[in-house]
Tab-separated table of C-alpha atoms and ligand atoms in Angstrom:
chain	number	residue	atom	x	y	z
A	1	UNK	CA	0.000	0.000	0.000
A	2	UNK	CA	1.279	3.713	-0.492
A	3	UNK	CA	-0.458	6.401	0.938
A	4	UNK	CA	0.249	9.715	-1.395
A	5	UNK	CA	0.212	12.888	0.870
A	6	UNK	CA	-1.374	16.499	-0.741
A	7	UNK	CA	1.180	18.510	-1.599
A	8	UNK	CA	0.460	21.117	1.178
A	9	UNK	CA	0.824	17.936	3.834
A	10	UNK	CA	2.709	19.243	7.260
A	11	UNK	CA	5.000	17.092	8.961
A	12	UNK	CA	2.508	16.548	11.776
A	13	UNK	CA	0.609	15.034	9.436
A	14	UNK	CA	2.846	12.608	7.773
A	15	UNK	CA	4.038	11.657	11.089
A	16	UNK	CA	-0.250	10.637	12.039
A	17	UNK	CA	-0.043	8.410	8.775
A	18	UNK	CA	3.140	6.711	9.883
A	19	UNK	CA	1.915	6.431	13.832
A	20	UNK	CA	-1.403	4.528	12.221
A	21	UNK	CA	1.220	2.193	10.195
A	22	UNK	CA	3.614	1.454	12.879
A	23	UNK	CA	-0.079	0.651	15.438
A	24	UNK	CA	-0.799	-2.298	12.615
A	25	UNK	CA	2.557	-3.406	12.741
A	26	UNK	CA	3.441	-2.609	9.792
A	27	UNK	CA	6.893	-0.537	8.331
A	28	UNK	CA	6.775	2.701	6.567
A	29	UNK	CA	9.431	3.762	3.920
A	30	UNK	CA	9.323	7.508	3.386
A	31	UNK	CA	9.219	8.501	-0.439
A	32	UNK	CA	9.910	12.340	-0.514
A	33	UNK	CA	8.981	14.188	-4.043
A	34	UNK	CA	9.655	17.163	-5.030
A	35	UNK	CA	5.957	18.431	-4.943
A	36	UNK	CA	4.507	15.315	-2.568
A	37	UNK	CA	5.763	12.845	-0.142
A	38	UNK	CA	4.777	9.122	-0.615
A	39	UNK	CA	4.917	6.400	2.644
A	40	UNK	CA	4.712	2.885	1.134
A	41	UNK	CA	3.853	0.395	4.220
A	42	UNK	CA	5.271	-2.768	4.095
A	43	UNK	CA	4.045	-5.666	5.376
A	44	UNK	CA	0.508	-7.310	6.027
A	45	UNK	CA	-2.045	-4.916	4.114
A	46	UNK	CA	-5.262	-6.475	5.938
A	47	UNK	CA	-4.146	-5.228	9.013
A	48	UNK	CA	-4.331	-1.597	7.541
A	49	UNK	CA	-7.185	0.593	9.289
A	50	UNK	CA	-7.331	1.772	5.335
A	51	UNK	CA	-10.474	3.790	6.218
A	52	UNK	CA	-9.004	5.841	8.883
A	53	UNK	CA	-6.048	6.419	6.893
A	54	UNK	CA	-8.087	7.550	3.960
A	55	UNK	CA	-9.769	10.098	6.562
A	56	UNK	CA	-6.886	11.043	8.255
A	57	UNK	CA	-6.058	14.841	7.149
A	58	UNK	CA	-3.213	15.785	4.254
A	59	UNK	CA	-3.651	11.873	2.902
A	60	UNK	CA	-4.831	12.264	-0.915
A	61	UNK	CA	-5.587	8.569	-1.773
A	62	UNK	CA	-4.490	5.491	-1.107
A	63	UNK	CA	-2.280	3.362	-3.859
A	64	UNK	CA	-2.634	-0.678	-3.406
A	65	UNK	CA	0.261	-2.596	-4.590
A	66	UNK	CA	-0.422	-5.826	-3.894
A	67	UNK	CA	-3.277	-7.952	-6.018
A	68	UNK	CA	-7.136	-7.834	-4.065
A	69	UNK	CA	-7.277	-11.708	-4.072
A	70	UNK	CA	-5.032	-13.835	-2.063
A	71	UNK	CA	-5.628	-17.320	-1.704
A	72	UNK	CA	-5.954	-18.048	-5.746
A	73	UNK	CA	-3.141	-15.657	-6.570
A	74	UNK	CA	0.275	-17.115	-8.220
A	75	UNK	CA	2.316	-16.191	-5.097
A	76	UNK	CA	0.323	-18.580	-3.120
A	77	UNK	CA	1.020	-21.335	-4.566
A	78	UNK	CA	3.504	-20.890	-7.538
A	79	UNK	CA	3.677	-23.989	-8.794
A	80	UNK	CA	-0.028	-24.022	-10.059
A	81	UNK	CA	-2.477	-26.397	-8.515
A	82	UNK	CA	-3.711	-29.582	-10.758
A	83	UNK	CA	-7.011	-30.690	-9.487
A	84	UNK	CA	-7.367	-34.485	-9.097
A	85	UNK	CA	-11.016	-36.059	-9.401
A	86	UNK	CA	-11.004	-39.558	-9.456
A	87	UNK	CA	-8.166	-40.320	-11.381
A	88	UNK	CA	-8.876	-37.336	-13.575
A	89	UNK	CA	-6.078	-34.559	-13.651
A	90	UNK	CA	-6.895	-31.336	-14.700
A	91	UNK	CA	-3.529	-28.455	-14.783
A	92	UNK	CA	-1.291	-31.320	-15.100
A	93	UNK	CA	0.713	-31.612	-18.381
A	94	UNK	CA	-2.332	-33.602	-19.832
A	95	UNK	CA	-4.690	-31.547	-21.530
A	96	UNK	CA	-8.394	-32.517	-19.889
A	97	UNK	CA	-10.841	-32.577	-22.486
A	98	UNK	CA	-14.447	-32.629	-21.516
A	99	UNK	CA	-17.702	-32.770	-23.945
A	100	UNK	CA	-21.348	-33.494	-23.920
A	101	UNK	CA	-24.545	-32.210	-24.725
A	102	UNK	CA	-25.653	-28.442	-23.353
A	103	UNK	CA	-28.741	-30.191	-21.232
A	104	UNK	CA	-29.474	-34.154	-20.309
A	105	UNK	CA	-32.643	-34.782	-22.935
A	106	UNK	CA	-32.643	-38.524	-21.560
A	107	UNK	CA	-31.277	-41.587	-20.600
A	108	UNK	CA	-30.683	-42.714	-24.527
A	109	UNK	CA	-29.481	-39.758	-25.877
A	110	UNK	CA	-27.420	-38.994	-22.544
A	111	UNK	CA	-25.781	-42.528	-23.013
A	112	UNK	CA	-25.063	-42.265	-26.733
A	113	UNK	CA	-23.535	-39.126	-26.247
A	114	UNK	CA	-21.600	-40.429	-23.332
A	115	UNK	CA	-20.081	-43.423	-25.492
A	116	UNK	CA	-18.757	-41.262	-28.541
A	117	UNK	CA	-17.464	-38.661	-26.377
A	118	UNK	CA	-15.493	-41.152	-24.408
A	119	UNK	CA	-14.178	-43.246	-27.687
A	120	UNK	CA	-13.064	-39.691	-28.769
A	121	UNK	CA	-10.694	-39.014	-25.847
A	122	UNK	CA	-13.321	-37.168	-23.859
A	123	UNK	CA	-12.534	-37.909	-20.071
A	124	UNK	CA	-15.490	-35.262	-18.310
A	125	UNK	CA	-18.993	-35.416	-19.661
A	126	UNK	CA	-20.689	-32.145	-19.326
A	127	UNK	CA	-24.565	-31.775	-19.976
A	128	UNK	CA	-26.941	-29.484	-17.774
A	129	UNK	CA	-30.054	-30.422	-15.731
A	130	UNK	CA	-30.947	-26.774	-13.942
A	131	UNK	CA	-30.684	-24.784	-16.858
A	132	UNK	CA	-30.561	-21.192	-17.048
A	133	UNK	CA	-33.446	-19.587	-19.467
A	134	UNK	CA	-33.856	-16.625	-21.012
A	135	UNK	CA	-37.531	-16.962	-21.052
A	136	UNK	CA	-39.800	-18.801	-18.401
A	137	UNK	CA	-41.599	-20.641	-21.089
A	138	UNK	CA	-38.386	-22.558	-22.976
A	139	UNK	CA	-36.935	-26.128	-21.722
A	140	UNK	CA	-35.646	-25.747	-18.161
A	141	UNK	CA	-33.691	-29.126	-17.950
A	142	UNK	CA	-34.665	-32.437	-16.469
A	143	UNK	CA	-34.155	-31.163	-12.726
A	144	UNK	CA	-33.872	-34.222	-10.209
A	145	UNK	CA	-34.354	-37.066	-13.147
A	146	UNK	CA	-31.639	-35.581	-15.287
A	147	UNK	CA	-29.529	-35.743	-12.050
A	148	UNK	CA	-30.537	-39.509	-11.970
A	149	UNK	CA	-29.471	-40.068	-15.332
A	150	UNK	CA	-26.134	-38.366	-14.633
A	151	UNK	CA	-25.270	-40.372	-12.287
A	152	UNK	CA	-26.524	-43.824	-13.643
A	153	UNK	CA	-24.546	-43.003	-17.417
A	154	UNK	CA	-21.071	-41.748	-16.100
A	155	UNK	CA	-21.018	-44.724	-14.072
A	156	UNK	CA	-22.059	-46.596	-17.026
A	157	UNK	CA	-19.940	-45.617	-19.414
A	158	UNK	CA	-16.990	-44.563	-17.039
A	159	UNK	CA	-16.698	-40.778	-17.191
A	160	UNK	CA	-16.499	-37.969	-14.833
A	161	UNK	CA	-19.500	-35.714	-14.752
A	162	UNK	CA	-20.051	-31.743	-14.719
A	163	UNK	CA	-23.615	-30.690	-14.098
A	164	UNK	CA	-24.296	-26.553	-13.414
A	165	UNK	CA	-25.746	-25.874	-10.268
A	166	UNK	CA	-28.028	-22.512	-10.293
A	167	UNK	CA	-28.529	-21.959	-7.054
A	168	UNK	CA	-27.503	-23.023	-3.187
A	169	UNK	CA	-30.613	-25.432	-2.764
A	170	UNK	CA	-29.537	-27.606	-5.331
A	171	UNK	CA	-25.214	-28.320	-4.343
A	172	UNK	CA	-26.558	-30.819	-1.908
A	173	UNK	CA	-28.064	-33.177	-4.571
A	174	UNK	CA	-25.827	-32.249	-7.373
A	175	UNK	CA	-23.027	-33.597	-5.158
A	176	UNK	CA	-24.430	-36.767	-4.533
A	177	UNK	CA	-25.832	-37.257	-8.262
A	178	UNK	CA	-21.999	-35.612	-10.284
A	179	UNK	CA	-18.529	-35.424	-9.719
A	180	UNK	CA	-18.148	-31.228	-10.635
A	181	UNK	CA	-20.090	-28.566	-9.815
A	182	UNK	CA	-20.333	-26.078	-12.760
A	183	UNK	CA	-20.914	-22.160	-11.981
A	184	UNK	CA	-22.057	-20.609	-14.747
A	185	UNK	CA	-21.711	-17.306	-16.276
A	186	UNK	CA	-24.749	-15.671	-14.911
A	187	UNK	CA	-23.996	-16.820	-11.413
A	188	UNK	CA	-20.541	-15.733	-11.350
A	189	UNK	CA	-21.083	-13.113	-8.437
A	190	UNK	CA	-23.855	-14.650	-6.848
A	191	UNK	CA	-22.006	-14.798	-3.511
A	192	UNK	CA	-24.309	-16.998	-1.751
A	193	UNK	CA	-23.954	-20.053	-4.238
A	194	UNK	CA	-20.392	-19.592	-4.162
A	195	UNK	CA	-20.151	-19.791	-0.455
A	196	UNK	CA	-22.257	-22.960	-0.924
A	197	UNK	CA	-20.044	-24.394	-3.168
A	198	UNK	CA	-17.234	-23.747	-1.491
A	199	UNK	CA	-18.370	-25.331	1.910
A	200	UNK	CA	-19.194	-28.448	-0.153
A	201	UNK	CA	-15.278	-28.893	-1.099
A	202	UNK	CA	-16.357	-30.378	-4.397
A	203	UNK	CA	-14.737	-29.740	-7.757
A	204	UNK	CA	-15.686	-26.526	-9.228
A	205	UNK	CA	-15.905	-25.601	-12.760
A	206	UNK	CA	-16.120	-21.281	-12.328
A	207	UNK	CA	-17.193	-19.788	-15.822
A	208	UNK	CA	-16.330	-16.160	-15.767
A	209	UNK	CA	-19.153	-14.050	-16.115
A	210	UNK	CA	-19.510	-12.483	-19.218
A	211	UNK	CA	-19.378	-8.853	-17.724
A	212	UNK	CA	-16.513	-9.570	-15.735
A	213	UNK	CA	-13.007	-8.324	-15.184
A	214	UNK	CA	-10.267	-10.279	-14.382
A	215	UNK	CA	-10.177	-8.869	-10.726
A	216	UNK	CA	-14.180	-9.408	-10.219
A	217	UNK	CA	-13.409	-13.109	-11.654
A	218	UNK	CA	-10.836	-13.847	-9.243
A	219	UNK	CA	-12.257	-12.560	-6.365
A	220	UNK	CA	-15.530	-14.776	-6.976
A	221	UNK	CA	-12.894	-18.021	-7.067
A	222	UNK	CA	-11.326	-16.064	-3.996
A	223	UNK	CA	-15.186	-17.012	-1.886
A	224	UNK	CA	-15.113	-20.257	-3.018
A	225	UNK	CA	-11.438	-20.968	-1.826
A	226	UNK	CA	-12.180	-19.133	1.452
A	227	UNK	CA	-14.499	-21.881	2.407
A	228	UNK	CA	-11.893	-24.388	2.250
A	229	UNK	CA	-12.373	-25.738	-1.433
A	230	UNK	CA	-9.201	-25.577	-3.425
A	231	UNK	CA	-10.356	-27.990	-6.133
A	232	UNK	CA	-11.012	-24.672	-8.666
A	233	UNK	CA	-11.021	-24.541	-12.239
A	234	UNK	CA	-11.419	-21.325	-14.058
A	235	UNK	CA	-13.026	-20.872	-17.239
A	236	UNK	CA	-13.438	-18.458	-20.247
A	237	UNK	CA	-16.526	-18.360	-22.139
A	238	UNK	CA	-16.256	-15.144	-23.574
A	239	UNK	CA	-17.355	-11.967	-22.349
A	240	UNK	CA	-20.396	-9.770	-24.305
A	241	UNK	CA	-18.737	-6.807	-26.317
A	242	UNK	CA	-20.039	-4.178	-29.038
A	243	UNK	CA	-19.992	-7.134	-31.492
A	244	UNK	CA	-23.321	-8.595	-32.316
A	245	UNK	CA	-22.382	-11.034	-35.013
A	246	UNK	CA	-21.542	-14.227	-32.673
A	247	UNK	CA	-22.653	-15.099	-29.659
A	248	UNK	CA	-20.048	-14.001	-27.102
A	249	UNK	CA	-16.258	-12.395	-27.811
A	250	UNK	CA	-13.665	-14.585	-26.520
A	251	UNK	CA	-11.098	-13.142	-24.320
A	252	UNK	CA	-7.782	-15.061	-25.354
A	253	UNK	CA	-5.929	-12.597	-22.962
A	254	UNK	CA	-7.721	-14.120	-20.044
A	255	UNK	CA	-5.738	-17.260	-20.767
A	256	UNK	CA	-2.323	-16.132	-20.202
A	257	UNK	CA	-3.114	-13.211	-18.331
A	258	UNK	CA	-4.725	-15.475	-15.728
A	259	UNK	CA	-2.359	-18.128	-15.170
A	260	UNK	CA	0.128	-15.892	-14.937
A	261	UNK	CA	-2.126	-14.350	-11.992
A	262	UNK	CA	-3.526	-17.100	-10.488
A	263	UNK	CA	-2.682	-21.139	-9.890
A	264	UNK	CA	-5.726	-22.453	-11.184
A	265	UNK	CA	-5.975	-24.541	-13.695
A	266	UNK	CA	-8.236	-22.611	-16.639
A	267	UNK	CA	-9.955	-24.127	-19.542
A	268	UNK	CA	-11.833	-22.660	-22.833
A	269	UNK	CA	-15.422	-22.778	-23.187
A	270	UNK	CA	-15.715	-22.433	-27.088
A	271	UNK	CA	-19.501	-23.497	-27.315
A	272	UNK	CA	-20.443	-20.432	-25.445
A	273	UNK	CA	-18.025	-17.932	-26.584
A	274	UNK	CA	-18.880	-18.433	-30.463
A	275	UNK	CA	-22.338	-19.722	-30.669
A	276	UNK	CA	-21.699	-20.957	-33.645
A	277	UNK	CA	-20.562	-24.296	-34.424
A	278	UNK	CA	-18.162	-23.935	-37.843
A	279	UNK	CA	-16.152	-21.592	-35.783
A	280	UNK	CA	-15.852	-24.247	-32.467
A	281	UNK	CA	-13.001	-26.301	-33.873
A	282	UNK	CA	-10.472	-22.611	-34.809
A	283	UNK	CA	-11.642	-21.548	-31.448
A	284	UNK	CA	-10.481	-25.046	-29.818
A	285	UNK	CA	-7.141	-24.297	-31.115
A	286	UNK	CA	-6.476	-21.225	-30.646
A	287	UNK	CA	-7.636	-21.986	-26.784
A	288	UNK	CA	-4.677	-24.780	-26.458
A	289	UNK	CA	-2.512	-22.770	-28.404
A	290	UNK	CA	-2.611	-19.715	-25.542
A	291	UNK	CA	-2.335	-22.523	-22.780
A	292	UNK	CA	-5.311	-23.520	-21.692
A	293	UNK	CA	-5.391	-26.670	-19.512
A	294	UNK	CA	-8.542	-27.985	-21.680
A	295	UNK	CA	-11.881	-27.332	-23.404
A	296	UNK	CA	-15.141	-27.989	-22.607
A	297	UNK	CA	-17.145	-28.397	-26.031
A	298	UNK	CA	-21.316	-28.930	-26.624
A	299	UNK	CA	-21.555	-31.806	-28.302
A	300	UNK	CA	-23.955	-34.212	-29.425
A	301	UNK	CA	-25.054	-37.025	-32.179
A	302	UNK	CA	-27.625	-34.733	-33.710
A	303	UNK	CA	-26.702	-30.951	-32.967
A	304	UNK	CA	-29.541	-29.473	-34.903
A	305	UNK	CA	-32.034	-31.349	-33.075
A	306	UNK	CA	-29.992	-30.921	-28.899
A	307	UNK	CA	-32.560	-28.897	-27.047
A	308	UNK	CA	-30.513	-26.083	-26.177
A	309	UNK	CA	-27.677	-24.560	-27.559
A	310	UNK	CA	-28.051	-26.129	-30.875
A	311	UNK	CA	-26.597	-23.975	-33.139
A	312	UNK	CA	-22.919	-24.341	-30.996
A	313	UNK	CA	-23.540	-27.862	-30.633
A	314	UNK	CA	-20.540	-29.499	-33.048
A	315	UNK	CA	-21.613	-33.647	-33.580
A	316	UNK	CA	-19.587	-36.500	-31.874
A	317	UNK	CA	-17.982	-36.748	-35.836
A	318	UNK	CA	-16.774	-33.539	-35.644
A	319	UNK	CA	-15.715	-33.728	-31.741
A	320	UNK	CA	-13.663	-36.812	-32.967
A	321	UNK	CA	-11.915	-35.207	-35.582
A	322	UNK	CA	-11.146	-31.854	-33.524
A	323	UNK	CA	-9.557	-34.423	-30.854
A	324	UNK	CA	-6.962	-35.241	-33.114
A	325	UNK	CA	-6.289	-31.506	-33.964
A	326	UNK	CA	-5.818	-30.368	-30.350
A	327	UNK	CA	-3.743	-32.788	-29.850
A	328	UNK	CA	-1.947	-31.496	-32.721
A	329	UNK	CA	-1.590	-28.234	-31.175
A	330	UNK	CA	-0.933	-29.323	-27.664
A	331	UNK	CA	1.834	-31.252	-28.477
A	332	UNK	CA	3.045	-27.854	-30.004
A	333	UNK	CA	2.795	-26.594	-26.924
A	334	UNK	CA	4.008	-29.112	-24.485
A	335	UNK	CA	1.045	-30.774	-23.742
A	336	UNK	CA	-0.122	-34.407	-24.242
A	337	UNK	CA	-3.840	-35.888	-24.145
B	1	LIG	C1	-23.611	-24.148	-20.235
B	1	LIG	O1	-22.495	-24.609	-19.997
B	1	LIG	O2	-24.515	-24.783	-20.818
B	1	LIG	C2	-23.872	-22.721	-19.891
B	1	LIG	C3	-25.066	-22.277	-19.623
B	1	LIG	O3	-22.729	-21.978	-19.930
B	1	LIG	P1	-22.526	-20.436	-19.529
B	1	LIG	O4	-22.866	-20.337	-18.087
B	1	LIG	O5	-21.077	-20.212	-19.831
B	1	LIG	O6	-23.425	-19.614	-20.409
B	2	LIG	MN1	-25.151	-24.439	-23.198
């Protein structure tokens, strides 16, 4: 933290503002301008009274140095974190590849789905039962039965599962009925459900929400890991810009920008951040190219016909087919499959 002084600061003064950084137990170094003097403290920033200081008279602002977040951030833990579920690595040198349809329709076309994905490479299933609508009156997922299905396919066909949870009632049952909890974009800053979620100490899939910065993003993971759950992976989905022509605009910058930040593992949502399946396989790449640690893609045996998200729902062919590109492109990059 550095606390900039007004130029017309007296001594007295500048001596209050160190007093209140010596109380927290913190040092002060004494910057002196030729217009201003500057007093960075040094040491624990929490234990700053930063609202007194901000009061306190001759202080013009308040500068922080050090990132808001704590727990997620880089200097925590700077070797990264790789999440282990089951068997299942995800920030490891393997890339983690997960794919499925946008909601659970039923049992068939859950298990169908399930066995392509998996003969592709696919290791997580994805597919929705609470799913978030735009309108009241379209398809609002299976609820409890698609949770039954869930559960009864993945252990079928031997694959993890990610199912979105919308709201704190439902973590309970989605942890006994999936493996990993997905957050999705619209609940990105909904506090309470991330407090939930956290407590449950489950895996956590945390889509950035379309509106958010990188900051905002981090300090949502930031609730979940206060509760005690470290098992955290970040993903971009594409944020909503000026442009109109596809569904979302991916931010590529988030990927390096925020594992250079944080040590979470982050995947790319391409589904979501194109909404438009011809441009799902470039947008794969490109996503293992920057460094992601995976992808999670829509897929399903008849995309025009899934549900919901149809038109970014690529088929189990075409899933198959990008497989063998990203693993192309990871092995560019370092990464195996
Ligand atoms: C989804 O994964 O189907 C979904 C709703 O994603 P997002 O929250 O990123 O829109
Ligand atoms: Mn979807």
């Amino acid at each position: 933290m550095i606390i900039i002084m007004e130029s017309s600061a007296n001594e007295a003064q500048i001596k209050e503002v160190i007093a209140e950084i010596r109380d927290a137990g913190l040092k002060e170094i004494r910057l002196s301008g030729a217009a201003k003097v500057a007093i960075a403290a040094i040491g624990r920033e929490q234990d700053l009274n930063q609202e007194r200081i901000k009061g306190l008279e001759g202080v013009e602002k308040l500068m922080e140095i050090q990132e808001p977040y704590e727990l997620v951030s880089r200097e925590h833990r700077p070797e990264g974190s790789i999440i282990r579920i089951k068997g299942v690595e995800i920030g490891g040198k393997a890339l983690t590849i997960m794919a499925g349809p946008c909601s659970v329709e039923s049992e068939d076309q859950f298990r169908r789905i399930a066995l392509e994905v998996k003969a592709a490479g696919a290791t997580i299933l994805r597919g929705g039962s609470f799913k978030w609508r735009t309108s009241p009156h379209a398809f609002q997922g299976l609820g409890l039965e698609g949770l039954m299905i869930t559960k009864k396919i993945k252990e079928e066909v031997g694959l993890l599962s990610a199912t979105e949870v919308l709201d704190p009632r439902q973590v309970e049952a989605v942890c006994q009925y999936s493996d990993i909890l997905q957050v999705g974009t619209v609940s990105m800053q909904n506090y309470p459900l991330l407090r939930e979620v956290g407590k449950s100490k489950m895996p956590v899939i945390l889509k950035r929400g379309k509106w958010a910065t990188y900051n905002e993003y981090l300090l949502a993971a930031e609730y979940i890991m206060a509760e005690g759950n470290e098992n955290i992976i970040l993903c971009e989905r594409g944020i909503r810009t000026f442009v109109t022509e596809t569904r979302s605009t991916i931010d590529i910058n988030a990927i390096p920008y925020l594992k250079e930040k944080t040590h979470l593992p982050i995947i790319g949502d391409p589904s979501h951040g194109t909404g438009m399946r011809h441009l799902v396989p470039a947008i794969s790449r490109a996503f293992i190219a920057a460094g992601a640690d995976g992808l999670i893609i829509e897929t399903h045996y008849d995309p025009e016909h899934a549900k919901t998200d149809a038109d970014q729902t690529i088929s189990t062919e075409a899933f198959a087919i990008l497989m063998g590109e990203i693993e192309k492109i990871g092995g560019a990059v370092g990464r195996t499959i």
